[in-house]
Amino acid sequence: MATPEQRLAELGLSVPDVVPPVAAYVPAVRSGAMVYTAGQIPMREGSLVATGKVGDTATPEQATECARQCALNAIAAIRSVTGTLEGVRILKVVVFVASTPDFTGQPAVANGASELLGQVFGEAGVHARSAVGVAALPLDATVEVEVVAEVVGTAS
């Protein structure tokens, strides 16, 4: 059975460096078996993948890619406190989508995060989720994702 890192490699991805906090917080906290990530914005190599609101300057497709990048960044944050992705189970995902009042496609945008987590963690990536439209996000990010995970296996 493939490990999460092997599944990422099969997707042509790797765990990125942890995105440095933009304020007074840490990227992830572990308490016992639980791991809570800070809200992850779609940073890739030091820049936001997209900015602005869906329904205005950002397309739903751009926002979906942002959600995927946020999930990848959350994976990095989780690994930073567990040391490995093996034995990690994703429990809850909250996706915030900066959007105009008339945009109602937040669940489809959130699938960018959910589908990546499912591809990487398999059955352990199946999770509960909320997708919420908001007026604005930090740094004018289009999407922000929080993840709650549990260490159920070999992660130390």
Coordinates of C-alpha atoms in Angstrom, one line a residue:
M1 CA 0.0 0.0 0.0
A2 CA 1.4 3.4 -1.0
T3 CA 2.3 6.0 1.7
P4 CA 0.9 9.5 1.5
E5 CA 4.2 10.8 0.3
Q6 CA 4.2 8.2 -2.5
R7 CA 0.7 9.1 -3.5
L8 CA 1.8 12.8 -3.7
A9 CA 4.7 11.8 -5.9
E10 CA 2.3 9.9 -8.2
L11 CA 0.3 13.1 -8.5
G12 CA 3.5 15.0 -9.4
L13 CA 3.5 16.8 -6.1
S14 CA 5.7 16.9 -3.0
V15 CA 5.2 18.3 0.5
P16 CA 6.2 22.0 0.3
D17 CA 8.0 23.9 2.9
V18 CA 5.7 25.1 5.7
V19 CA 4.3 28.5 4.9
P20 CA 5.6 31.0 7.4
P21 CA 2.8 32.6 9.6
V22 CA 1.7 36.1 8.5
A23 CA 0.9 37.1 12.1
A24 CA 1.2 35.8 15.7
Y25 CA 0.5 32.1 15.4
V26 CA 2.1 28.8 14.4
P27 CA 1.2 26.7 11.3
A28 CA 0.0 23.7 13.3
V29 CA -0.4 22.5 16.9
R30 CA -0.5 18.9 18.1
S31 CA -2.3 17.9 21.3
G32 CA -2.1 14.2 22.0
A33 CA -3.4 12.5 18.9
M34 CA -5.0 15.6 17.5
V35 CA -3.5 18.1 15.0
Y36 CA -5.0 21.5 14.3
T37 CA -3.7 23.6 11.4
A38 CA -3.9 27.3 11.2
G39 CA -5.8 28.6 8.3
Q40 CA -3.6 27.9 5.3
I41 CA -3.7 30.4 2.4
P42 CA -2.7 29.4 -1.2
M43 CA 1.0 30.3 -1.0
R44 CA 3.2 28.6 -3.6
E45 CA 7.0 29.4 -3.6
G46 CA 6.4 32.6 -1.6
S47 CA 3.5 34.0 -3.7
L48 CA -0.3 33.7 -3.6
V49 CA -1.7 31.5 -6.4
A50 CA -4.6 33.9 -6.8
T51 CA -6.1 36.9 -5.0
G52 CA -9.5 38.5 -5.0
K53 CA -13.1 37.4 -4.7
V54 CA -14.7 34.6 -6.7
G55 CA -17.5 36.2 -8.7
D56 CA -15.4 39.3 -9.3
T57 CA -11.6 39.1 -10.1
A58 CA -11.1 35.3 -9.4
T59 CA -12.8 32.5 -11.3
P60 CA -14.2 29.3 -9.6
E61 CA -11.4 27.3 -11.3
Q62 CA -8.7 29.6 -9.9
A63 CA -10.3 29.3 -6.4
T64 CA -10.5 25.5 -6.7
E65 CA -6.7 25.4 -7.5
C66 CA -6.2 27.7 -4.5
A67 CA -8.1 25.3 -2.3
R68 CA -5.9 22.5 -3.6
Q69 CA -2.7 24.5 -2.7
C70 CA -4.1 25.3 0.7
A71 CA -4.6 21.6 1.4
L72 CA -1.1 20.9 0.2
N73 CA 0.1 23.6 2.6
A74 CA -2.0 22.0 5.4
I75 CA -0.3 18.7 4.7
A76 CA 3.1 20.4 5.2
A77 CA 1.9 21.9 8.5
I78 CA 0.6 18.6 9.7
R79 CA 3.9 16.8 8.9
S80 CA 5.8 19.6 10.7
V81 CA 4.3 18.5 14.0
T82 CA 4.0 14.7 13.3
G83 CA 7.3 14.1 11.5
T84 CA 5.5 11.8 9.0
L85 CA 2.2 11.6 7.1
E86 CA 1.8 7.9 7.8
G87 CA -0.9 7.2 10.4
V88 CA -2.5 10.6 9.8
R89 CA -6.3 10.7 9.4
I90 CA -8.1 13.8 8.2
L91 CA -11.2 14.5 10.3
K92 CA -12.5 17.9 9.5
V93 CA -11.8 20.5 6.8
V94 CA -13.1 24.1 6.8
V95 CA -12.8 26.1 3.6
F96 CA -13.3 29.8 3.5
V97 CA -13.9 31.3 0.0
A98 CA -13.6 35.1 -0.5
S99 CA -16.6 35.6 -2.8
T100 CA -19.2 38.1 -3.9
P101 CA -22.6 37.9 -2.2
D102 CA -24.2 36.2 -5.2
F103 CA -21.6 33.4 -5.6
T104 CA -22.9 30.2 -4.1
G105 CA -20.4 27.6 -5.5
Q106 CA -18.3 27.4 -2.3
P107 CA -18.8 23.6 -2.0
A108 CA -17.4 23.0 -5.5
V109 CA -14.4 25.3 -4.7
A110 CA -13.8 23.3 -1.5
N111 CA -13.6 20.1 -3.5
G112 CA -10.1 21.2 -4.6
A113 CA -9.0 20.6 -1.0
S114 CA -11.2 17.6 -0.3
E115 CA -10.2 15.7 -3.4
L116 CA -6.5 16.2 -2.9
L117 CA -6.8 15.0 0.7
G118 CA -8.6 11.9 -0.5
Q119 CA -6.0 11.2 -3.2
V120 CA -3.2 11.6 -0.7
F121 CA -4.6 9.8 2.3
G122 CA -7.1 7.4 0.7
E123 CA -9.8 6.3 3.2
A124 CA -8.0 8.2 5.9
G125 CA -8.6 11.3 3.9
V126 CA -12.4 11.1 4.0
H127 CA -13.6 13.9 6.2
A128 CA -16.4 16.1 7.4
R129 CA -16.3 19.6 5.8
S130 CA -17.7 23.1 5.8
A131 CA -17.5 25.5 2.9
V132 CA -18.1 29.2 3.8
G133 CA -18.3 32.3 1.7
V134 CA -16.6 35.3 3.3
A135 CA -16.1 39.0 2.4
A136 CA -12.3 39.0 2.6
L137 CA -9.3 36.9 3.6
P138 CA -5.8 37.7 4.8
L139 CA -3.5 39.2 2.1
D140 CA -6.6 39.3 -0.3
A141 CA -6.2 35.5 -0.6
T142 CA -9.1 33.8 -2.5
V143 CA -9.3 30.7 -0.3
E144 CA -8.2 29.7 3.2
V145 CA -8.3 26.1 4.6
E146 CA -8.2 24.7 8.1
V147 CA -7.7 21.1 8.8
V148 CA -8.2 18.9 11.9
A149 CA -6.4 15.6 11.8
E150 CA -5.7 12.7 14.1
V151 CA -2.6 10.6 14.5
V152 CA -3.8 7.0 14.4
G153 CA -0.8 5.0 13.4
T154 CA 3.0 5.3 13.4
A155 CA 3.3 9.1 13.5
S156 CA 5.3 10.1 16.5

